[in-house]
Short mmCIF file of C-alpha atoms and ligand atoms in Angstrom, two decimals:
data_model
loop_
_atom_site.label_atom_id
_atom_site.label_comp_id
_atom_site.label_asym_id
_atom_site.label_seq_id
_atom_site.Cartn_x
_atom_site.Cartn_y
_atom_site.Cartn_z
CA MET O 1 6.32 -5.33 18.71
CA ILE O 2 5.84 -2.93 20.93
CA GLN O 3 8.92 -1.56 21.36
CA SER O 4 9.47 1.95 23.02
CA LYS O 5 13.24 1.96 23.46
CA GLU O 6 14.80 4.56 21.14
CA ASP O 7 18.24 3.57 21.54
CA THR O 8 17.69 -0.14 20.65
CA LEU O 9 16.49 -1.76 17.49
CA LYS O 10 15.70 0.29 14.23
CA GLU O 11 13.02 -0.42 11.41
CA LYS O 12 14.41 -0.36 8.23
CA CYS O 13 13.09 1.76 5.53
CA GLY O 14 10.37 1.08 2.56
CA LEU O 15 10.64 2.25 -1.49
CA PHE O 16 8.11 2.87 -3.60
CA GLY O 17 8.43 4.10 -7.46
CA VAL O 18 6.47 4.11 -10.49
CA TYR O 19 6.92 5.03 -14.10
CA ASN O 20 4.15 6.06 -15.58
CA CYS O 21 2.32 5.05 -18.75
CA ASN O 22 -1.20 5.45 -17.93
CA ASN O 23 -1.57 8.88 -16.65
CA TRP O 24 -1.96 7.80 -13.04
CA ASN O 25 -1.34 10.59 -10.70
CA THR O 26 2.18 9.42 -9.57
CA ALA O 27 2.29 11.25 -6.57
CA GLU O 28 -0.75 9.97 -5.43
CA LEU O 29 0.05 6.35 -5.98
CA THR O 30 3.30 6.75 -4.16
CA TYR O 31 1.46 7.91 -1.46
CA TYR O 32 -0.72 5.06 -0.92
CA GLY O 33 2.27 2.77 -1.63
CA LEU O 34 4.27 4.50 1.10
CA TYR O 35 1.16 4.34 3.08
CA ALA O 36 1.36 0.32 2.75
CA LEU O 37 4.73 0.33 3.83
CA GLN O 38 4.88 2.67 6.82
CA HIS O 39 5.36 -0.18 9.06
CA ARG O 40 9.18 -0.24 7.55
CA GLY O 41 9.81 3.27 8.98
CA GLN O 42 7.68 5.78 10.96
CA GLU O 43 10.50 8.68 11.04
CA SER O 44 10.33 10.28 7.99
CA ALA O 45 8.77 10.06 4.41
CA GLY O 46 9.38 11.72 1.16
CA ILE O 47 8.23 11.71 -2.55
CA ALA O 48 9.67 13.13 -5.76
CA VAL O 49 8.34 13.48 -8.71
CA ASN O 50 10.08 14.35 -12.13
CA ASP O 51 8.12 16.85 -14.41
CA ASN O 52 9.66 16.81 -17.91
CA GLY O 53 12.95 16.40 -16.43
CA ARG O 54 12.78 18.80 -13.37
CA ILE O 55 12.26 17.15 -10.11
CA PHE O 56 9.77 18.55 -7.48
CA TYR O 57 9.72 16.85 -3.71
CA HIS O 58 8.04 16.97 -0.59
CA LYS O 59 9.70 15.40 2.42
CA GLU O 60 9.45 15.74 6.18
CA MET O 61 9.74 13.77 9.55
CA GLY O 62 6.66 11.87 10.67
CA LEU O 63 4.18 9.67 9.09
CA VAL O 64 3.09 9.55 5.60
CA SER O 65 -0.71 10.54 6.62
CA ASP O 66 0.93 13.53 8.48
CA ILE O 67 3.30 14.70 5.57
CA PHE O 68 1.09 14.46 2.60
CA ASP O 69 -2.38 15.99 2.20
CA HIS O 70 -4.15 17.10 -1.04
CA VAL O 71 -2.52 20.78 -1.50
CA VAL O 72 0.96 18.64 -1.18
CA LEU O 73 -0.11 16.21 -3.35
CA GLY O 74 -1.62 18.38 -5.86
CA HIS O 75 1.68 20.09 -6.50
CA LEU O 76 3.58 16.85 -7.26
CA HIS O 77 3.06 15.98 -10.77
CA GLY O 78 5.34 13.86 -12.82
CA GLU O 79 5.56 10.90 -15.32
CA ILE O 80 7.89 9.00 -12.81
CA ALA O 81 8.08 9.54 -8.93
CA ILE O 82 9.86 7.71 -6.18
CA GLY O 83 9.18 7.96 -2.60
CA HIS O 84 10.59 6.57 0.52
CA VAL O 85 9.45 5.83 4.29
CA ARG O 86 12.49 5.99 6.58
CA TYR O 87 13.48 4.97 9.99
CA ALA O 88 17.53 5.80 10.39
CA THR O 89 19.60 2.86 11.10
CA ALA O 90 23.27 3.67 11.16
CA GLN O 91 22.88 7.44 10.31
CA GLU O 92 22.01 10.34 12.89
CA ARG O 93 18.60 11.98 12.57
CA MET O 94 18.70 14.79 10.32
CA LYS O 95 16.34 16.72 8.42
CA GLU O 96 18.80 16.82 5.34
CA ASP O 97 18.79 12.76 5.36
CA ILE O 98 15.40 12.34 4.38
CA GLN O 99 15.12 10.74 1.17
CA PRO O 100 14.58 10.74 -1.63
CA LEU O 101 17.83 12.62 -1.80
CA VAL O 102 17.29 15.03 -5.14
CA LEU O 103 20.86 16.24 -6.32
CA LYS O 104 22.08 17.82 -9.30
CA TYR O 105 25.11 16.90 -10.85
CA THR O 106 26.94 17.39 -14.29
CA LYS O 107 24.24 15.56 -16.11
CA GLY O 108 21.10 16.90 -14.87
CA HIS O 109 18.97 16.15 -11.82
CA MET O 110 18.40 12.82 -9.69
CA ALA O 111 16.42 11.47 -6.84
CA LEU O 112 17.52 8.61 -5.07
CA ALA O 113 16.39 6.32 -2.50
CA HIS O 114 17.14 3.22 -0.56
CA ASN O 115 16.62 0.43 2.01
CA GLY O 116 19.81 -1.02 3.42
CA ASN O 117 23.31 -0.09 5.13
CA LEU O 118 26.50 0.43 3.27
CA ILE O 119 29.44 -1.07 5.57
CA ASN O 120 32.06 0.94 3.72
CA ALA O 121 30.45 4.13 3.31
CA GLN O 122 32.45 6.28 5.99
CA GLN O 123 35.95 5.12 4.46
CA ILE O 124 34.64 6.14 0.51
CA ARG O 125 33.17 9.39 2.39
CA ARG O 126 36.59 10.05 4.18
CA ARG O 127 38.51 9.51 0.98
CA LEU O 128 36.27 11.55 -1.26
CA GLU O 129 36.35 14.45 1.49
CA GLU O 130 40.18 14.48 1.47
CA GLN O 131 39.65 14.99 -2.30
CA GLY O 132 37.55 17.81 -1.70
CA THR O 133 33.73 16.40 -1.75
CA PHE O 134 31.61 17.85 0.55
CA PHE O 135 28.40 16.25 1.81
CA GLN O 136 25.32 17.90 2.71
CA THR O 137 23.93 14.72 4.60
CA THR O 138 24.93 11.97 6.89
CA THR O 139 23.54 9.24 4.43
CA ASP O 140 25.33 6.36 2.80
CA LEU O 141 23.01 7.09 0.38
CA GLU O 142 24.64 10.56 -0.59
CA VAL O 143 28.11 8.68 -0.56
CA LEU O 144 26.72 6.23 -3.11
CA ALA O 145 25.17 9.39 -5.27
CA ALA O 146 28.69 11.03 -5.13
CA LEU O 147 30.43 7.93 -6.74
CA LEU O 148 27.58 7.51 -9.28
CA SER O 149 28.33 11.06 -10.28
CA ARG O 150 31.93 10.72 -10.57
CA ALA O 151 31.44 7.51 -12.38
CA ARG O 152 29.06 8.97 -14.81
CA ILE O 153 31.60 11.31 -16.19
CA ARG O 154 33.21 8.08 -17.67
CA HIS O 155 30.15 5.99 -18.72
CA HIS O 156 27.79 6.83 -21.47
CA SER O 157 24.75 6.15 -19.37
CA ILE O 158 23.74 6.47 -15.39
CA GLU O 159 23.41 2.53 -15.42
CA ASP O 160 26.72 1.82 -16.73
CA ALA O 161 28.23 4.09 -14.03
CA LEU O 162 25.72 2.13 -11.49
CA VAL O 163 27.30 -0.90 -12.58
CA GLU O 164 30.72 0.38 -11.62
CA VAL O 165 29.55 1.61 -8.42
CA MET O 166 28.24 -1.58 -7.45
CA THR O 167 31.67 -2.91 -7.55
CA LYS O 168 33.05 -0.32 -5.01
CA ILE O 169 30.32 -0.49 -2.35
CA LYS O 170 29.88 -3.20 0.34
CA GLY O 171 26.58 -3.98 2.07
CA ALA O 172 22.91 -4.36 1.64
CA TYR O 173 21.01 -2.14 -0.48
CA SER O 174 18.06 -2.04 -2.56
CA LEU O 175 18.13 0.89 -4.64
CA LEU O 176 15.31 3.26 -6.63
CA ILE O 177 17.15 6.38 -8.76
CA MET O 178 15.23 8.51 -10.83
CA THR O 179 16.46 10.69 -13.79
CA PRO O 180 14.89 12.91 -16.12
CA HIS O 181 13.80 10.00 -18.13
CA LYS O 182 14.46 6.72 -16.25
CA LEU O 183 13.60 5.01 -13.12
CA ILE O 184 15.94 2.63 -12.28
CA ALA O 185 16.22 -0.12 -9.46
CA ALA O 186 18.89 -2.40 -7.90
CA ARG O 187 19.43 -4.83 -5.42
CA ASP O 188 22.65 -5.78 -3.77
CA PRO O 189 24.90 -8.78 -5.24
CA LEU O 190 23.35 -10.92 -2.21
CA GLY O 191 19.91 -9.82 -2.19
CA MET O 192 19.94 -8.76 1.21
CA ARG O 193 16.93 -6.34 1.23
CA PRO O 194 13.94 -7.21 -0.65
CA LEU O 195 12.39 -5.30 -3.67
CA SER O 196 10.04 -6.47 -6.36
CA LEU O 197 8.64 -5.37 -9.44
CA GLY O 198 4.90 -4.81 -10.30
CA LYS O 199 2.80 -3.44 -13.37
CA LYS O 200 -0.86 -1.58 -13.13
CA GLY O 201 -1.54 -1.14 -16.62
CA ASP O 202 1.24 -0.57 -18.57
CA SER O 203 2.95 1.16 -15.80
CA TYR O 204 5.96 -0.41 -13.87
CA ILE O 205 6.14 -0.30 -10.07
CA PHE O 206 8.58 -0.74 -7.92
CA ALA O 207 8.12 -1.53 -3.65
CA SER O 208 10.03 -2.92 -0.89
CA GLU O 209 6.95 -5.35 -0.23
CA SER O 210 3.73 -6.72 -2.36
CA THR O 211 1.53 -5.21 -0.20
CA ALA O 212 2.08 -1.90 -1.84
CA PHE O 213 1.24 -3.53 -5.26
CA ASP O 214 -2.10 -4.59 -3.56
CA ALA O 215 -2.53 -1.07 -2.02
CA VAL O 216 -2.48 0.69 -5.44
CA GLY O 217 -4.29 -2.32 -7.51
CA ALA O 218 -0.99 -3.33 -9.05
CA THR O 219 0.21 -6.62 -10.01
CA PHE O 220 3.36 -8.57 -8.39
CA ILE O 221 5.37 -9.60 -11.36
CA ARG O 222 8.76 -10.95 -9.62
CA ASP O 223 11.47 -10.11 -7.06
CA ILE O 224 14.22 -7.77 -8.49
CA LEU O 225 17.35 -10.54 -8.60
CA PRO O 226 20.08 -10.10 -6.48
CA GLY O 227 22.53 -8.13 -8.43
CA GLU O 228 20.16 -7.17 -10.82
CA ILE O 229 19.55 -3.47 -12.22
CA ILE O 230 16.26 -2.59 -13.94
CA ILE O 231 15.92 0.37 -16.17
CA ILE O 232 12.70 1.47 -17.35
CA GLN O 233 12.60 4.14 -19.93
CA ASP O 234 9.89 5.31 -22.79
CA GLY O 235 7.92 2.87 -21.03
CA GLN O 236 10.15 -0.33 -21.88
CA LEU O 237 12.09 -2.58 -19.47
CA ARG O 238 15.60 -3.45 -19.76
CA THR O 239 17.70 -5.47 -16.96
CA ILE O 240 21.50 -5.75 -16.41
CA THR O 241 22.96 -8.80 -14.29
CA THR O 242 25.95 -7.18 -12.37
CA HIS O 243 26.61 -10.54 -10.67
CA VAL O 244 26.20 -13.89 -11.96
CA SER O 245 25.18 -17.03 -9.81
CA THR O 246 26.12 -15.54 -6.40
CA LEU O 247 24.23 -17.14 -3.62
CA SER O 248 21.57 -14.97 -2.27
CA ARG O 249 21.34 -13.88 1.36
CA MET O 250 18.08 -12.50 2.27
CA CYS O 251 17.55 -11.01 5.59
CA ILE O 252 15.85 -13.73 7.16
CA PHE O 253 14.58 -11.15 10.14
CA GLU O 254 11.83 -9.78 7.45
CA TYR O 255 10.04 -12.69 7.81
CA VAL O 256 10.30 -12.91 11.74
CA TYR O 257 9.75 -9.22 12.16
CA PHE O 258 9.93 -6.61 9.36
CA ALA O 259 7.75 -7.31 6.79
CA ARG O 260 3.77 -7.26 6.81
CA PRO O 261 2.09 -10.73 6.89
CA ASP O 262 0.12 -9.95 3.69
CA SER O 263 3.30 -9.72 1.67
CA ILE O 264 5.18 -12.17 -0.43
CA ILE O 265 8.91 -12.03 -0.47
CA GLU O 266 10.99 -14.29 -2.41
CA GLY O 267 7.97 -16.47 -3.28
CA ALA O 268 6.84 -16.76 0.42
CA GLU O 269 3.90 -15.24 2.36
CA VAL O 270 5.01 -13.80 5.35
CA TYR O 271 2.28 -15.11 7.30
CA GLU O 272 2.67 -18.38 6.47
CA THR O 273 6.34 -18.07 7.51
CA ARG O 274 5.31 -17.05 10.77
CA LEU O 275 2.26 -19.63 11.08
CA GLU O 276 4.76 -22.39 10.00
CA ALA O 277 7.43 -20.96 12.85
CA GLY O 278 4.68 -21.25 15.36
CA LYS O 279 4.11 -25.12 14.58
CA ILE O 280 7.62 -25.76 14.53
CA LEU O 281 8.26 -23.86 17.91
CA ALA O 282 5.46 -26.19 19.14
CA LYS O 283 7.36 -29.29 18.12
CA GLU O 284 10.39 -28.18 19.40
CA CYS O 285 9.49 -26.68 22.70
CA PRO O 286 5.90 -27.64 23.59
CA ALA O 287 4.09 -26.16 26.97
CA GLU O 288 1.31 -27.49 28.85
CA ALA O 289 -0.88 -24.72 28.96
CA ASP O 290 -4.55 -23.17 28.96
CA ILE O 291 -4.42 -20.72 26.51
CA VAL O 292 -1.75 -19.47 23.66
CA ILE O 293 -1.50 -15.77 23.17
CA GLY O 294 0.51 -13.48 20.52
CA VAL O 295 2.34 -10.23 21.46
CA PRO O 296 0.82 -7.76 18.82
CA ASP O 297 1.78 -7.69 15.85
CA SER O 298 4.44 -9.88 14.91
CA GLY O 299 3.81 -12.56 17.33
CA LEU O 300 0.20 -13.25 16.73
CA ALA O 301 0.41 -15.52 13.26
CA ALA O 302 3.23 -17.73 15.43
CA ALA O 303 0.74 -18.03 18.32
CA GLN O 304 -1.96 -19.65 16.03
CA GLY O 305 0.56 -21.84 14.74
CA TYR O 306 1.67 -22.94 17.94
CA ALA O 307 -1.44 -23.53 19.50
CA LYS O 308 -2.87 -25.33 16.66
CA GLU O 309 0.00 -27.41 16.73
CA LEU O 310 -0.67 -28.51 20.42
CA GLY O 311 -4.49 -28.16 20.10
CA ILE O 312 -4.19 -25.57 22.94
CA PRO O 313 -6.74 -22.79 22.69
CA TYR O 314 -5.25 -19.82 20.82
CA GLY O 315 -6.92 -16.47 22.41
CA GLU O 316 -6.54 -12.60 22.24
CA GLY O 317 -4.19 -11.74 25.28
CA PHE O 318 -3.94 -8.05 24.89
CA VAL O 319 -5.18 -5.11 23.63
CA LYS O 320 -2.80 -2.77 21.71
CA ASN O 321 -3.80 1.00 21.23
CA ARG O 322 -3.19 1.34 17.54
CA TYR O 323 -2.80 5.22 17.61
CA VAL O 324 0.54 5.01 19.55
CA GLY O 325 2.31 6.81 17.09
CA ARG O 326 6.00 8.45 17.14
CA THR O 327 5.02 11.76 18.35
CA PHE O 328 3.31 10.08 21.59
CA ILE O 329 5.08 11.73 24.55
CA LYS O 330 6.16 8.34 26.63
CA PRO O 331 5.73 7.98 29.87
CA SER O 332 8.15 9.16 32.66
CA GLN O 333 10.03 6.92 34.87
CA ALA O 334 7.66 8.32 37.56
CA MET O 335 4.50 7.72 35.57
CA ARG O 336 5.24 4.14 34.90
CA GLU O 337 6.26 3.48 38.30
CA GLN O 338 2.55 4.87 38.69
CA GLY O 339 1.48 1.96 36.25
CA VAL O 340 0.94 3.94 33.24
CA GLN O 341 0.90 1.58 30.52
CA ILE O 342 -0.37 2.66 27.34
CA LYS O 343 0.69 0.54 24.38
CA LEU O 344 -0.45 -2.88 25.76
CA ASN O 345 -3.07 -4.08 28.22
CA PRO O 346 -3.73 -7.53 28.86
CA LEU O 347 -7.32 -8.84 28.48
CA ARG O 348 -7.63 -9.88 32.05
CA SER O 349 -10.85 -12.38 31.44
CA GLN O 350 -8.39 -14.24 29.05
CA ILE O 351 -5.83 -14.51 31.32
CA LYS O 352 -6.52 -14.90 34.87
CA GLY O 353 -6.19 -18.15 36.52
CA LYS O 354 -4.44 -19.56 33.72
CA ARG O 355 -1.13 -21.32 32.46
CA VAL O 356 -0.66 -18.91 29.51
CA VAL O 357 2.11 -19.48 26.67
CA MET O 358 3.13 -16.31 25.82
CA ILE O 359 4.66 -15.84 21.98
CA ASP O 360 6.84 -13.12 20.45
CA ASP O 361 8.75 -12.75 17.41
CA SER O 362 11.87 -11.96 19.04
CA ILE O 363 14.13 -11.50 22.17
CA VAL O 364 16.64 -8.92 21.47
CA ARG O 365 17.84 -7.29 24.98
CA GLY O 366 14.95 -8.88 26.52
CA THR O 367 13.31 -5.52 27.60
CA THR O 368 9.91 -6.31 26.00
CA SER O 369 9.66 -9.92 27.42
CA LYS O 370 10.30 -9.22 30.88
CA TYR O 371 7.53 -6.50 30.75
CA ILE O 372 5.27 -8.53 29.34
CA VAL O 373 5.53 -11.28 31.62
CA GLN O 374 5.18 -9.10 34.35
CA LEU O 375 2.01 -7.54 32.97
CA LEU O 376 0.58 -11.25 32.45
CA LYS O 377 1.38 -12.03 35.95
CA ASP O 378 -0.13 -8.84 37.24
CA ALA O 379 -3.18 -9.63 34.95
CA GLY O 380 -3.52 -12.96 37.19
CA ALA O 381 -1.66 -15.58 34.64
CA LYS O 382 -1.14 -18.60 37.06
CA GLU O 383 2.17 -19.63 34.58
CA VAL O 384 3.81 -17.93 31.84
CA HIS O 385 5.73 -19.94 29.29
CA VAL O 386 7.49 -17.82 26.98
CA ARG O 387 8.28 -19.12 23.35
CA ILE O 388 10.41 -17.04 20.69
CA SER O 389 9.56 -17.73 17.15
CA SER O 390 13.34 -16.51 16.14
CA PRO O 391 16.46 -18.16 17.62
CA PRO O 392 18.45 -16.29 20.30
CA VAL O 393 19.97 -12.77 18.70
CA THR O 394 23.65 -13.27 19.71
CA HIS O 395 25.43 -10.90 17.03
CA SER O 396 24.78 -7.27 15.74
CA CYS O 397 23.46 -6.81 12.17
CA TYR O 398 25.55 -4.29 10.01
CA PHE O 399 23.34 -4.46 7.24
CA GLY O 400 20.33 -2.33 7.76
CA ILE O 401 18.59 -3.70 11.24
CA ASP O 402 20.78 -1.52 13.57
CA THR O 403 20.49 -4.17 16.50
CA PRO O 404 22.04 -2.71 19.75
CA HIS O 405 25.72 -3.48 20.48
CA ARG O 406 26.41 -7.16 21.04
CA GLN O 407 27.12 -6.67 24.78
CA ASN O 408 23.66 -5.19 24.84
CA LEU O 409 22.13 -8.67 23.67
CA ILE O 410 21.13 -10.63 26.05
CA ALA O 411 21.59 -14.04 24.44
CA ASN O 412 25.24 -12.72 23.80
CA ASN O 413 26.23 -13.11 27.15
CA HIS O 414 23.42 -15.47 28.99
CA SER O 415 22.12 -18.84 28.75
CA VAL O 416 18.31 -19.65 27.89
CA GLU O 417 17.86 -20.40 31.46
CA GLU O 418 19.71 -17.10 32.56
CA ILE O 419 17.44 -15.46 30.44
CA GLN O 420 14.42 -17.19 31.22
CA GLN O 421 15.10 -15.97 35.04
CA LYS O 422 15.76 -12.58 33.84
CA ILE O 423 12.47 -12.10 32.31
CA GLY O 424 10.52 -13.99 35.09
CA ALA O 425 9.26 -16.47 32.92
CA ASP O 426 8.04 -20.11 33.99
CA SER O 427 9.80 -21.73 31.19
CA LEU O 428 11.26 -20.35 27.90
CA GLY O 429 12.19 -21.75 24.38
CA PHE O 430 13.58 -20.52 21.14
CA ILE O 431 12.83 -22.25 17.74
CA SER O 432 16.14 -23.55 16.28
CA LEU O 433 17.92 -21.69 13.53
CA LYS O 434 17.34 -25.25 11.49
CA GLY O 435 13.55 -24.70 12.39
CA LEU O 436 13.60 -21.23 11.45
CA LEU O 437 15.35 -22.08 8.12
CA GLN O 438 12.06 -24.10 7.08
CA THR O 439 9.53 -21.95 7.91
CA PRO O 440 9.76 -19.70 4.12
CA VAL O 441 8.07 -22.34 2.34
CA GLY O 442 8.60 -21.90 -1.52
CA ALA O 443 11.03 -19.15 -0.77
CA LYS O 444 13.71 -19.42 -3.64
CA CYS O 445 16.69 -17.48 -1.94
CA GLY O 446 19.26 -18.08 0.34
CA PHE O 447 19.57 -16.28 3.65
CA CYS O 448 21.61 -13.97 6.10
CA THR O 449 21.33 -15.49 9.42
CA ALA O 450 24.08 -13.35 11.04
CA CYS O 451 22.33 -12.11 13.88
CA PHE O 452 21.68 -16.06 15.09
CA THR O 453 25.07 -17.33 14.12
CA GLY O 454 27.64 -14.64 13.59
CA GLU O 455 28.45 -15.95 10.13
CA TYR O 456 28.23 -12.70 8.15
CA PRO O 457 27.73 -12.81 4.45
CA MET O 458 30.59 -10.80 3.56
CA GLU O 459 34.13 -10.12 5.08
CA MET O 460 34.39 -7.00 6.96
CA THR O 461 36.96 -4.98 8.32
CA LYS O 462 37.17 -3.37 11.85
CA GLU O 463 36.61 -0.14 10.33
CA GLU O 464 33.47 -1.42 8.47
CA ILE O 465 32.02 -2.64 11.52
P1 AMP W 1 13.87 -6.49 23.29
O1 AMP W 1 12.57 -5.83 24.07
O2 AMP W 1 14.99 -5.76 22.82
O3 AMP W 1 14.29 -7.91 23.41
O4 AMP W 1 13.28 -6.55 21.46
C1 AMP W 1 12.37 -7.53 21.38
C2 AMP W 1 11.13 -7.11 20.93
O5 AMP W 1 11.32 -5.92 19.88
C3 AMP W 1 10.22 -7.88 20.34
O6 AMP W 1 8.66 -7.67 21.19
C4 AMP W 1 10.29 -7.68 18.76
O7 AMP W 1 8.73 -7.64 18.10
C5 AMP W 1 10.68 -6.14 18.85
N1 AMP W 1 11.42 -6.22 17.57
C6 AMP W 1 12.49 -7.04 16.88
N2 AMP W 1 13.10 -6.51 15.98
C7 AMP W 1 13.18 -5.03 16.19
C8 AMP W 1 13.59 -3.94 15.17
N3 AMP W 1 14.53 -3.98 14.32
N4 AMP W 1 13.07 -2.70 15.60
C9 AMP W 1 11.88 -2.57 16.36
N5 AMP W 1 11.58 -3.75 16.91
C10 AMP W 1 11.87 -4.75 17.16
#
């Protein structure tokens, strides 16, 4: 993707946690884990460590590699650590909102980090505020923490309190909680956001994606089950099942766009899933062309699958500047009008005079596709056929993706033909939903496809959305 729009799609968050039994440097391990999960959020990052019951942390706006250095990591020692990379979804961007949240409550300290969005957080927050609770951040995680600290008064343990809290909160969440003696991981009852368990030596590790295990030399063990709470204490693992036999609803957009291609989620490798999407797309919407190219990065695997299926040469259509970070000063309108294009540049020799199939993972507002079609035409493409490896996005997501309002989703109020005209393509085709659902080969979960169908995985009131 080459998003440059601050006001549209947002990425989600990444989690990493380690309960250390082997004298690893937990902060350093978490640093490398977060580094591998940087694609899940580039706005801010933080690490909290548990040093004999005292929690120390460091968190800042920016990229993992900018925030942490040897000196900072050198001050973070502890037998348990959790870390987070964030790209705000429902909330505003405030420094106080950076995770992990570190809080002191009646039973001591705890640190929390989560990925997802609680759709009833605002209502709960209002109710708690009316009862005198004050909040220091705008995050739904702090609402969860407030519920947890209240429930803890009534329960024998934090995990029992969490079981109660999970009956009160609604939405998508993968959660890590660190207390003086425990590392706890939990996943919402529908398993909408990924979270998996790994091991390195005798140490347990949790991460949003399995690629983080590879980064730190750990072994993937399994995905956390929907509704499951895992507690690591004294080096031992215990688990609580809070919801039995509900149908899981993993966000299928994880495979389409979010996750790293080298991650395995719910048993399906993301790269293979995208390759397969390209093959199915080729069968469903073939094109006559001289070359197939993908929009870096999430369109590349699908482009390879598409090209292979139709026997059309696959080529590199663009060079992407890998150093464009969030602090990059975006070109003004005036600069853009002068042709300043920093992020992506077409390879003219590959494009000129050719009939090009251009594959991207999604069309949301249509801005990116329109821009890229124009780039390709300016580079001399004879024809540009756009193929998209997900169905038209017609509905907003309330579960952590934070897509634009429904009226701003181009497929909500335009037909495929109209979108084709708007983006200036010679033809346009989307993979069908049925086709997309076949792509996570080997996945052993159900999927949330609400952004393509409007069939939301839970009932929602007007106030919640
Ligand atoms: P748009 O330009 O609004 O049609 O958005 C589609 C482009 O955004 C595609 O190139 C995708 O790779 C990219 N994209 C899809 N989902 C997201 C997301 N949640 N956050 C940022 N970019 C995204």
